Tab-separated table of C-alpha atoms and ligand atoms in Angstrom:
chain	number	residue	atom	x	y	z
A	599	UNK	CA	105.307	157.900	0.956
A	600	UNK	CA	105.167	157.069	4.496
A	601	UNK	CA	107.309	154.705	6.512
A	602	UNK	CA	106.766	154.081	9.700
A	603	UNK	CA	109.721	153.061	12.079
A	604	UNK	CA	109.458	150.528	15.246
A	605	UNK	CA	112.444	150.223	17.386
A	606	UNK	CA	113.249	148.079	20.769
A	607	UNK	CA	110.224	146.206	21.034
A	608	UNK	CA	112.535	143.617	23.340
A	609	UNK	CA	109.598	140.732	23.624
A	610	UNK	CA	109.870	138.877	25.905
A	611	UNK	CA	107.046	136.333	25.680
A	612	UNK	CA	105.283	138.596	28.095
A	613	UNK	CA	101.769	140.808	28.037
A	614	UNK	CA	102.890	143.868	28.945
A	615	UNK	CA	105.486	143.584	26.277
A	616	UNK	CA	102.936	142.921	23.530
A	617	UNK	CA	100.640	145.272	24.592
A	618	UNK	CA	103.165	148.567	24.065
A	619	UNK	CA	103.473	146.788	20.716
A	620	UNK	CA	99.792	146.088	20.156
A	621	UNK	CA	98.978	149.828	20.896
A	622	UNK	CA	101.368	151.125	17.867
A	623	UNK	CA	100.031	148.994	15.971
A	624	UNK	CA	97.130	149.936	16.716
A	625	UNK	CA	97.618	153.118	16.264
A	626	UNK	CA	100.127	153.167	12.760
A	627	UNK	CA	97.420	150.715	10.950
A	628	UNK	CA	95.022	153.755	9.942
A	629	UNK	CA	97.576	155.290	8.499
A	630	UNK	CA	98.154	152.501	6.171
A	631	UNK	CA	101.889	153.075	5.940
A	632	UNK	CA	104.125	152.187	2.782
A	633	UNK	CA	106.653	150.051	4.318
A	634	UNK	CA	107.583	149.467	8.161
A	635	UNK	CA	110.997	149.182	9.225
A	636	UNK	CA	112.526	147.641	12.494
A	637	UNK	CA	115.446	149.015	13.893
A	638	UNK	CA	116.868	146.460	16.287
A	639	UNK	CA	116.135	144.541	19.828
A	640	UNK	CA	112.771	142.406	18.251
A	641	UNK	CA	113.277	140.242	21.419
A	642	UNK	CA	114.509	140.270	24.733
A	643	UNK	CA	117.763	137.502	24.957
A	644	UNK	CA	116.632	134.357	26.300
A	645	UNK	CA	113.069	134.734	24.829
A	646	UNK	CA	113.930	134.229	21.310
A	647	UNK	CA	111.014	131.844	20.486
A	648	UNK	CA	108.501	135.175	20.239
A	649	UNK	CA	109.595	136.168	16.767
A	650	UNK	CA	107.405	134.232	15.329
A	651	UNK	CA	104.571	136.196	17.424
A	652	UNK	CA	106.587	139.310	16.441
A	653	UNK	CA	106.311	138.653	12.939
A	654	UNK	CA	102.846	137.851	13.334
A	655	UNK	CA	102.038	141.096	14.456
A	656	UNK	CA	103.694	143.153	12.012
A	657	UNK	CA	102.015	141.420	9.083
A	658	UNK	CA	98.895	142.855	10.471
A	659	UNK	CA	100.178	146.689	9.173
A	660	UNK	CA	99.616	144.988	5.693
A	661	UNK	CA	102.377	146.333	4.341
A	662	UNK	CA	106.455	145.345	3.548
A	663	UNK	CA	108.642	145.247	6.618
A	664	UNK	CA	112.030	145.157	7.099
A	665	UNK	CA	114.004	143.907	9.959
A	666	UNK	CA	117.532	144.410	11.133
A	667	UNK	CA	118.686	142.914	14.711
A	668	UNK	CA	120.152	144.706	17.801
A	669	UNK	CA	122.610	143.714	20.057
A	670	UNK	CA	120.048	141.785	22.102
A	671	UNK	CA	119.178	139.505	19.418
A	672	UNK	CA	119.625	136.091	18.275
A	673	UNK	CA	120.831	135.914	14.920
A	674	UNK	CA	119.919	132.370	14.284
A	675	UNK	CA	116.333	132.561	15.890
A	676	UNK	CA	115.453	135.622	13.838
A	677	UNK	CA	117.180	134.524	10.570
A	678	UNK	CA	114.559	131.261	11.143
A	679	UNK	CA	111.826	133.609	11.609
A	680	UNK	CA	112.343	136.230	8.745
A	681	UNK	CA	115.269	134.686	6.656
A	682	UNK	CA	112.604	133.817	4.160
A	683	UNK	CA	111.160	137.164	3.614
A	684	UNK	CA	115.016	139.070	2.774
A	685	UNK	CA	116.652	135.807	1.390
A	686	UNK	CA	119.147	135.610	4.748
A	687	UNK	CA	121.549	132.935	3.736
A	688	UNK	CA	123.839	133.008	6.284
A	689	UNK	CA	123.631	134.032	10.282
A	690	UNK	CA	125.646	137.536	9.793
A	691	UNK	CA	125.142	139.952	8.848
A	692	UNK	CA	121.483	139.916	8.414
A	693	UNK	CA	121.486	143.034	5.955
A	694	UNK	CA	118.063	144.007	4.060
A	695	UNK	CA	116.787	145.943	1.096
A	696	UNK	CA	113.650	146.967	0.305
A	697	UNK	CA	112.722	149.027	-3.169
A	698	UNK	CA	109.868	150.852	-2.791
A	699	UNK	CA	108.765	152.764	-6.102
A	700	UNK	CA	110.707	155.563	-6.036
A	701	UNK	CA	112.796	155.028	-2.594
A	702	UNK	CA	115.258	152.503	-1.021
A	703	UNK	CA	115.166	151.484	2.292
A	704	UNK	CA	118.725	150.266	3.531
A	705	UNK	CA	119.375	148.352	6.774
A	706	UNK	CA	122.847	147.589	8.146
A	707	UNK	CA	123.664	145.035	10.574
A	708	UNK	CA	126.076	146.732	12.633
A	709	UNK	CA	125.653	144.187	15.666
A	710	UNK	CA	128.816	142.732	17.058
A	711	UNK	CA	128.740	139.232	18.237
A	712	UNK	CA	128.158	138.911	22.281
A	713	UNK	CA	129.194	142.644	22.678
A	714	UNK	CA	126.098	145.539	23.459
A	715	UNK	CA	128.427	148.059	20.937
A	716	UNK	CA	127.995	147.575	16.990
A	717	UNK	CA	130.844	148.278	14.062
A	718	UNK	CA	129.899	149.234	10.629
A	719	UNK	CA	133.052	148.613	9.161
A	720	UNK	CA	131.982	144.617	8.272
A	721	UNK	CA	129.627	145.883	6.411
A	722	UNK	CA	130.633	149.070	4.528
A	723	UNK	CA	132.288	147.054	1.285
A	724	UNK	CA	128.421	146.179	0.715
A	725	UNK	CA	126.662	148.834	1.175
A	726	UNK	CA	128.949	150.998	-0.829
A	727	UNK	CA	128.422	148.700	-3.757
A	728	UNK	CA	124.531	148.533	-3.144
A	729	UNK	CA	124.555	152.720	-2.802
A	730	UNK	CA	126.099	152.783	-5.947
A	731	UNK	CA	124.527	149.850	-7.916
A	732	UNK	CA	121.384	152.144	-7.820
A	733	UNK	CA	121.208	155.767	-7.325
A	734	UNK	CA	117.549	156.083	-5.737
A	735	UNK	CA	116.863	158.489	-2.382
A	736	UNK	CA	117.932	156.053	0.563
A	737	UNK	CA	117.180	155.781	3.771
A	738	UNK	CA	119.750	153.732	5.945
A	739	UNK	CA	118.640	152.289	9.289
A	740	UNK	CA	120.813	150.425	11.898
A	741	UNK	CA	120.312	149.473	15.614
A	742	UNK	CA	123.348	151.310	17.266
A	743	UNK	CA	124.149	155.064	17.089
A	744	UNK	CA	126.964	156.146	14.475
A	745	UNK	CA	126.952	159.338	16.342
A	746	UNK	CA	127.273	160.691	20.035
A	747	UNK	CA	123.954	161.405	21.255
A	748	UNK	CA	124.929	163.143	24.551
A	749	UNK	CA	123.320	161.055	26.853
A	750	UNK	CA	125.554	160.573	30.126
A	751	UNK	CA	126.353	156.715	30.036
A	752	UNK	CA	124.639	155.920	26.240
A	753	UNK	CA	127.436	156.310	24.686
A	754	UNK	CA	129.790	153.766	25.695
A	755	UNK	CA	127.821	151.502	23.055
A	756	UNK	CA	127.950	153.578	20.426
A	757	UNK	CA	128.180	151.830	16.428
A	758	UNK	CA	132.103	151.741	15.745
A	759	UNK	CA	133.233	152.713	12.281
A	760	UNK	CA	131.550	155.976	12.261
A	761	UNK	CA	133.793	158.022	10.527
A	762	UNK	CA	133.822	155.342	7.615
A	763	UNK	CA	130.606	155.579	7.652
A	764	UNK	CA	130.234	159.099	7.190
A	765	UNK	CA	132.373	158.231	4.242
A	766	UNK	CA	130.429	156.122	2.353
A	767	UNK	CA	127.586	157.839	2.588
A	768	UNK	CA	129.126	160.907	1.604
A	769	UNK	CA	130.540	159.430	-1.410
A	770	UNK	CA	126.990	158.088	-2.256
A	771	UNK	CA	126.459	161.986	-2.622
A	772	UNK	CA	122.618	162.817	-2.971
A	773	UNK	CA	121.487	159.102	-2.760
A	774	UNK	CA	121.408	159.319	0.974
A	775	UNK	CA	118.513	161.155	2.640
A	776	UNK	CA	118.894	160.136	6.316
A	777	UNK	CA	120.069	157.606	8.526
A	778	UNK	CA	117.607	156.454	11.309
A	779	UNK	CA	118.868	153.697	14.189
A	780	UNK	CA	117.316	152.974	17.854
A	781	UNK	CA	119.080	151.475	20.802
A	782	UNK	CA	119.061	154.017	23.531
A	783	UNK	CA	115.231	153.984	23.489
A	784	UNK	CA	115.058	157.973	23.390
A	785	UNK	CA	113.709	159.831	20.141
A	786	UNK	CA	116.267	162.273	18.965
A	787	UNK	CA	117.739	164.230	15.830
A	788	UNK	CA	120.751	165.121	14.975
A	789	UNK	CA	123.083	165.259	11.846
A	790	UNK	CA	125.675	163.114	10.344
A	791	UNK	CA	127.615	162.659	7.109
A	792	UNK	CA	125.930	166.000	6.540
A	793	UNK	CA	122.197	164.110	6.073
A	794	UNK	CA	119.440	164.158	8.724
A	795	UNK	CA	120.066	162.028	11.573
A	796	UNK	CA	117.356	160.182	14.037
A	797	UNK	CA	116.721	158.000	16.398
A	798	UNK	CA	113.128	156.334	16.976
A	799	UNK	CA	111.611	155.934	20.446
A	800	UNK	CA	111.595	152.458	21.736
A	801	UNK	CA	108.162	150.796	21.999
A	802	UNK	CA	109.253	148.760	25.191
A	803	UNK	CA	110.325	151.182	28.430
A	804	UNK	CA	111.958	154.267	27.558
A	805	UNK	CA	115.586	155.396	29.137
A	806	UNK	CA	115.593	158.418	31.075
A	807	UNK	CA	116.503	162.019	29.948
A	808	UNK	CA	120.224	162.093	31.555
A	809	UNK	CA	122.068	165.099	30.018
A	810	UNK	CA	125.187	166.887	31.716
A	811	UNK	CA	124.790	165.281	34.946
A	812	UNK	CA	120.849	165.936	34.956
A	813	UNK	CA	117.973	163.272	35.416
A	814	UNK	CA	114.732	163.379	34.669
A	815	UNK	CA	111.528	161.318	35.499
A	816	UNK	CA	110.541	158.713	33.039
A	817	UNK	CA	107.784	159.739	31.566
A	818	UNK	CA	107.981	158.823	27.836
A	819	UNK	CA	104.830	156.269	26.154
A	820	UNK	CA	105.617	153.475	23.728
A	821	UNK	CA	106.204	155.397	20.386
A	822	UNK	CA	107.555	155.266	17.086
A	823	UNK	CA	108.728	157.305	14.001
A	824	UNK	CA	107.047	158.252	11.064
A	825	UNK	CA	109.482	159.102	8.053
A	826	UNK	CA	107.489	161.321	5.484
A	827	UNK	CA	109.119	161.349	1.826
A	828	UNK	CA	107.335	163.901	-0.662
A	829	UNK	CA	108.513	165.785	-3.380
A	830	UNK	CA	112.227	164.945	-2.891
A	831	UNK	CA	112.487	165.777	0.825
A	832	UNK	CA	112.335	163.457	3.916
A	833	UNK	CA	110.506	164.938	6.715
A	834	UNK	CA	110.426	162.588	10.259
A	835	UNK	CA	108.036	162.832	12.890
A	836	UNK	CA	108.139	160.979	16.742
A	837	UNK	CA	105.165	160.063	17.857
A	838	UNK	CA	104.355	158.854	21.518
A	839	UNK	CA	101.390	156.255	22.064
A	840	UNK	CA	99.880	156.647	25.263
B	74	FE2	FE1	120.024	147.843	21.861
């Protein structure tokens, strides 16, 4: 089972924008993917009328998707565009499901209202009670980092709540595989609540490499992240679209 994992796409009405999108696409369609999942930033704030042209082009991977926003979203626009799809009642928080024969994806809106950091805690009552409700291998995916990554300056707007997140997970015992999130548009892996840890390259501009006082040039394609679940193990792989 493949899913395939977009993050940052920030639209903003523009070409060049929907041309780093258009070329994963492009390139993730062949592989005819089992579900897609979007971890945060759709559009750019103050172009929020483009996820209907966002939604458009995810359709054409022909498979499920599954959206969560980031902290440059607009709940209301994108509960409008997609609210239909994940039965989005109300504006927050725009949590999702999706069963998948065998495997669970889990997204968690950890997005905190006019604020660039997220908080899990809103959220944790529910997820707990979905984790346990049904004991299949899980992926959870958010926009903001639960973890440190390291980064000089990425950090500051980190996902609050981590260590109750870490808790719910690890009370979910085996039912979490991994937890996957965006937002600091740099691919990475790492480890937390003792499960495999990522985060997907953006598809719009990439940050740069900043670690321990060090820079380095930006370099980095649009890309994405290809989560590989086969006999019981979840195996993730970054790839960069040049
Ligand atoms: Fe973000």
């Amino acid at each position: 089972m493949i899913i395939a994992q977009l993050s940052d796409i920030h639209a903003d009405g523009s070409n060049s924008r929907f041309e780093r999108l258009d070329r994963v696409l492009d390139w993730l369609r062949p592989l005819r993917p089992d579900a897609l999942i979007v971890s945060g930033d759709l559009c750019e704030a103050q172009f929020f009328k483009t996820y209907p042209a966002v939604r458009q082009r995810l359709e054409t991977v022909l498979c499920p998707f599954f959206v969560v926003p980031g902290n440059v979203d607009d709940h209301v626009e994108m509960r409008s565009a997609f609210g239909d799809l994940y039965g989005w009642t109300s504006d927050r928080p725009l949590n999702v499901i999706g069963g998948l024969n065998g495997f669970r994806v889990i997204g968690i809106d950890v997005t905190v209202e006019d604020a660039h950091h997220g908080d899990a805690l809103p959220v944790l009552d529910w997820l707990g009670q979905e984790l346990a409700r049904d004991q299949v291998p899980t992926l959870i995916f958010q926009h903001q980092h639960p973890f440190p990554t390291g980064i000089d300056n990425k950090d500051r707007n980190v996902c609050f709540g981590g260590d109750e997140l870490a808790a719910v997970i690890e009370a979910a015992g085996d039912t979490v595989l991994g937890l996957t999130c965006g937002h600091v548009h740099r691919p990475l892996f790492t480890s937390f609540a003792g499960k495999q840890a990522t985060m997907a390259p953006s598809v719009t501009r990439a940050n740069k490499l900043r670690l321990d006082g060090k820079d380095s040039d930006n370099i980095d394609p649009p890309g994405l992240m290809l989560h590989h679940f086969a006999e019981g193990r979840l195996v993730s792989h970054v790839v960069g679209v040049a």
